[in-house]
Coordinates of C-alpha atoms in Angstrom, one line a residue:
X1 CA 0.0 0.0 0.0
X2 CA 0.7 3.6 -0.1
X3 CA 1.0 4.3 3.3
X4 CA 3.6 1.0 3.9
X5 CA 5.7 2.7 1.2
X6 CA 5.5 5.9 2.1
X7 CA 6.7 4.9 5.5
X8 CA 9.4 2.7 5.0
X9 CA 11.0 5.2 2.5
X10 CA 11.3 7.9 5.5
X11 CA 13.1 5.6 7.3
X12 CA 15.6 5.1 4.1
X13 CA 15.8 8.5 4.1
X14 CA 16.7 9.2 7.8
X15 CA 13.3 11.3 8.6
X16 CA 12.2 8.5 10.8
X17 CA 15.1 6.3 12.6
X18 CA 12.5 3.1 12.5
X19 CA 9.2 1.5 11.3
X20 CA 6.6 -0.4 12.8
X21 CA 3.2 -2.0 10.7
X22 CA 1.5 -4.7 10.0
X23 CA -1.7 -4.2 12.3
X24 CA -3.7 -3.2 9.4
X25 CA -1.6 -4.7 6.6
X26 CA -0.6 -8.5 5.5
X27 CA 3.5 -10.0 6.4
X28 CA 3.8 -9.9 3.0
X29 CA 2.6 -6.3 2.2
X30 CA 4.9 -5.1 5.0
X31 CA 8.2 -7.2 3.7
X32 CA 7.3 -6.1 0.3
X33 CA 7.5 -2.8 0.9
X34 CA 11.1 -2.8 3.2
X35 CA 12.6 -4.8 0.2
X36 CA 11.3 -2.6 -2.3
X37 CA 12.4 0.7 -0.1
X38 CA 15.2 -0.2 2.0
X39 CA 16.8 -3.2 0.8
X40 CA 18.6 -5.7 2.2
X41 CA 21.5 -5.1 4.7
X42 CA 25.4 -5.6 3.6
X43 CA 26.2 -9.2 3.6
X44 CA 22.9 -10.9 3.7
X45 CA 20.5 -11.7 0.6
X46 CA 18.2 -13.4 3.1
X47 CA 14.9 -11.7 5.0
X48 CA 13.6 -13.5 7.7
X49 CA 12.6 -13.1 11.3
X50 CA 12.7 -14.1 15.3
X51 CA 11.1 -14.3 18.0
X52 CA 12.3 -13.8 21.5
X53 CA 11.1 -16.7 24.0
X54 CA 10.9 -15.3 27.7
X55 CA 10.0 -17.5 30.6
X56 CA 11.5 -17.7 34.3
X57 CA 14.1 -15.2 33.7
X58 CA 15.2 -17.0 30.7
X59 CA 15.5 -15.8 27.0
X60 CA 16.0 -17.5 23.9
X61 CA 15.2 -17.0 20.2
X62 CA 13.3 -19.1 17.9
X63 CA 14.1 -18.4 14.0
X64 CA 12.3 -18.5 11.0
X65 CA 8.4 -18.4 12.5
X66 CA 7.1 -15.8 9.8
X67 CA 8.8 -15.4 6.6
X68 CA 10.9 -18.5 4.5
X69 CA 8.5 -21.8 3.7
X70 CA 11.7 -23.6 2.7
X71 CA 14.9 -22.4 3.3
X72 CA 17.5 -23.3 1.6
X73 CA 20.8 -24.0 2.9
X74 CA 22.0 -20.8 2.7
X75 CA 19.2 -19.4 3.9
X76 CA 19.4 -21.5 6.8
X77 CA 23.1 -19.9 7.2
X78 CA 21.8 -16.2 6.8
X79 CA 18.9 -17.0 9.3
X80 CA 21.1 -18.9 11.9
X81 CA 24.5 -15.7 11.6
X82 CA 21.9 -12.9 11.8
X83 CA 19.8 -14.1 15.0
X84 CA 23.1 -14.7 16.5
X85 CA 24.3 -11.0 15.8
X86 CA 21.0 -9.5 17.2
X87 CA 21.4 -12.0 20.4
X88 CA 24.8 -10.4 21.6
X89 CA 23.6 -7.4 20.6
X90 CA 20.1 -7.3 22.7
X91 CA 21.4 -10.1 25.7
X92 CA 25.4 -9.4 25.7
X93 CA 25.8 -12.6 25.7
X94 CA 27.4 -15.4 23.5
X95 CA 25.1 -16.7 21.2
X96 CA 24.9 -20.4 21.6
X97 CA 23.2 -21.7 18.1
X98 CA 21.5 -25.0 17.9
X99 CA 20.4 -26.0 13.6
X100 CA 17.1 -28.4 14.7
X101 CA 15.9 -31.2 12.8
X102 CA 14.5 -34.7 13.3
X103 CA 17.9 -36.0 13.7
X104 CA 20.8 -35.4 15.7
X105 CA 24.4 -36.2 14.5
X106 CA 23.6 -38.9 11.9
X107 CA 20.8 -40.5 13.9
X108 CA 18.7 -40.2 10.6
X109 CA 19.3 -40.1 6.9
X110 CA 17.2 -37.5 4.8
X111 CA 17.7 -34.8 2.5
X112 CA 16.1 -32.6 4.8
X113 CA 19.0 -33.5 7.1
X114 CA 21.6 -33.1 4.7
X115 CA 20.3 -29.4 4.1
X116 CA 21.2 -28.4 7.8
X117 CA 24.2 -30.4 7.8
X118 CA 24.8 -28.0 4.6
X119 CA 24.1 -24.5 6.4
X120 CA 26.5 -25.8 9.5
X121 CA 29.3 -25.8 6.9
X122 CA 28.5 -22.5 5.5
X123 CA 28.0 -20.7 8.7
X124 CA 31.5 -22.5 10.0
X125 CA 33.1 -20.9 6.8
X126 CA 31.8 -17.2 7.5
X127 CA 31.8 -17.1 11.5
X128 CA 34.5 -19.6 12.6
X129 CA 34.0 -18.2 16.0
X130 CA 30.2 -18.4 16.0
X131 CA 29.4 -21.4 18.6
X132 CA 27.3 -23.3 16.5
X133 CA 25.9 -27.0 15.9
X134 CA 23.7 -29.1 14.1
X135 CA 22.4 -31.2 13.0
X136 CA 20.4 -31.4 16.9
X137 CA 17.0 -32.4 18.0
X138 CA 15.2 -30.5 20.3
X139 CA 16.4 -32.5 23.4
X140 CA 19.4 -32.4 22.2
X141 CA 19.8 -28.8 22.5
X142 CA 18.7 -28.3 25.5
X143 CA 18.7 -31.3 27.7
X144 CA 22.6 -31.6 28.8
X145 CA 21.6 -35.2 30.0
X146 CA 20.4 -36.0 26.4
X147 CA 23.4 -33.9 24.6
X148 CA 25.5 -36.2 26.5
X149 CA 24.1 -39.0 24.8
X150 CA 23.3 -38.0 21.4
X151 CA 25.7 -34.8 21.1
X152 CA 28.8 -35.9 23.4
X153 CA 31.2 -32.8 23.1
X154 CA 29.0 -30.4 21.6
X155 CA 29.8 -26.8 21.6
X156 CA 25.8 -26.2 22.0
X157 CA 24.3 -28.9 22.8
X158 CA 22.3 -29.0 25.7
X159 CA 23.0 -25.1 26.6
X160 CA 21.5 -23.6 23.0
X161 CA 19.7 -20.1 23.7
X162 CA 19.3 -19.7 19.7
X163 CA 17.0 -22.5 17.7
X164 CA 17.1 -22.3 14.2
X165 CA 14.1 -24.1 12.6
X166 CA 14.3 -26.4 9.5
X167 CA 11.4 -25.2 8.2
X168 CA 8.5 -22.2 8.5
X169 CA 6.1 -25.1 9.1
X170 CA 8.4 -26.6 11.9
X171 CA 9.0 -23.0 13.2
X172 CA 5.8 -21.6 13.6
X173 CA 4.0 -24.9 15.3
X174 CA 7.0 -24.9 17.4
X175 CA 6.6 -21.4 18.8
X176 CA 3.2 -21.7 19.0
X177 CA 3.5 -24.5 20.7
X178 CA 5.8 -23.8 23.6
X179 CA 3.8 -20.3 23.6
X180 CA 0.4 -21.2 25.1
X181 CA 1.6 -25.1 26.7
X182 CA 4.8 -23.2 29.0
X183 CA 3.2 -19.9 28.7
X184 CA 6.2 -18.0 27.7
X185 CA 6.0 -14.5 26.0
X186 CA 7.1 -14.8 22.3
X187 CA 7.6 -11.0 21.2
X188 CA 7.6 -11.4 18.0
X189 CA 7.8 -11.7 14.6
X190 CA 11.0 -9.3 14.6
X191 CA 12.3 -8.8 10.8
X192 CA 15.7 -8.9 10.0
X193 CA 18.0 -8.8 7.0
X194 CA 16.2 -5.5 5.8
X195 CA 19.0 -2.7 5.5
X196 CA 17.0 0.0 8.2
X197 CA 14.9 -1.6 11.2
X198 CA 11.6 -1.8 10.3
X199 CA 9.4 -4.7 11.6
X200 CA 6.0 -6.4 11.4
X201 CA 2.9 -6.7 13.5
X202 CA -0.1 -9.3 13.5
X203 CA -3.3 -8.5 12.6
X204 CA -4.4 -9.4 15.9
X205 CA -1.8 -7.6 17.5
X206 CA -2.8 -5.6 21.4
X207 CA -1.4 -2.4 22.9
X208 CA 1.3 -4.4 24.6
X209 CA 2.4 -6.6 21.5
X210 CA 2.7 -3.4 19.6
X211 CA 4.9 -1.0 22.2
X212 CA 7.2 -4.3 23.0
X213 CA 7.6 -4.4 19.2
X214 CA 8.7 -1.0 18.8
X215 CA 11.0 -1.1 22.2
X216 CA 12.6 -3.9 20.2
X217 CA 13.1 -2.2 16.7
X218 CA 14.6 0.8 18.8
X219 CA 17.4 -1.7 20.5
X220 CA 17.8 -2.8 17.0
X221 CA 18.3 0.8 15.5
X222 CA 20.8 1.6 18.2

């Protein structure tokens, strides 16, 4: 629409230092116009999102909920190196980066498998010092009796705070999921890869989805 555009181009311009939308307008719309105004940042081809997972005092960050049906490999990289980024940069804290699937460490055989084993390479080649493994079931991750097991000697395992899904299917249900059963807060989606923060709301979003959405894009502006 006219109004998305005209919003995300004052942020390309400097006249506004972020953008928040989507209450009124579709995912798609919103993404449409940031690509079409901003662009994507240096280094990454890739658009996607997060959410920030907060219950007892403990944050994490589930990735891609909102945007990429299928990534690919290298999508998976982009995906996985960008949450990391925005992790230290909101937590100040190392990023501890767990690639999920169905399998962990060979326990299965599957292209699907083979596609995170894929983005682990890639991400090892651009952030050597990024701690980061896959592939890892969820257990795996974050059970360190389990990551004993499966995952013996795992930078990650056991003690992930980042979850990069497989797919948007798996990504979405899982949030969801761990959302109303634990009754965490996911704030969320958060867009990233654009070139300028601007970021999405839900249709459905309330007056406190909205001002923790737009405390968020301001940490990410700073």
């Amino acid at each position: 629409s006219n109004g998305l555009a005209a919003g995300a181009l004052m942020v390309r311009r400097g006249e506004a230092e972020i953008g928040v939308a989507g209450n009124l307008s579709s995912t798609a719309n919103v993404i449409r116009a940031g690509l079409r105004m901003i662009g994507t940042a240096a280094g990454s081809k890739t658009v996607s999102s997060f959410f920030f997972m907060l219950k007892d005092n403990r944050v994490c960050m589930f990735t891609d909920c909102a945007v990429i049906p299928e990534p690919t490999s290298a999508q998976l990289a982009d995906i996985a190196i960008s949450t990391a980024d925005v992790y230290k940069r909101v937590m100040g804290d190392e990023a501890r980066v767990a690639l999920l699937s169905f399998s962990t460490k060979g326990s299965a055989k599957h292209e699907r498998v083979d596609k995170v084993r894929a983005a682990l390479d890639e991400i090892k080649t651009r952030e050597p010092n990024l701690l980061v493994d896959g592939e890892l079931q969820l257990d795996a991750a974050v059970v360190p009796e389990v990551a004993q097991l499966k995952a013996p000697g795992s930078p990650v395992a056991g003690h992930a705070n980042v979850f990069v899904f497989p797919s948007l299917e798996a990504g979405n249900i899982g949030y969801k999921a761990v959302q109303r059963s634990s009754g965490a807060l996911a704030i969320g989606p958060v867009l990233q890869g654009l070139n300028k923060p601007v970021n999405d709301l839900s249709r459905g979003a309330l007056v406190q989805d909205i001002i923790n959405t737009i405390a968020l894009t301001a940490i990410e502006a700073q």
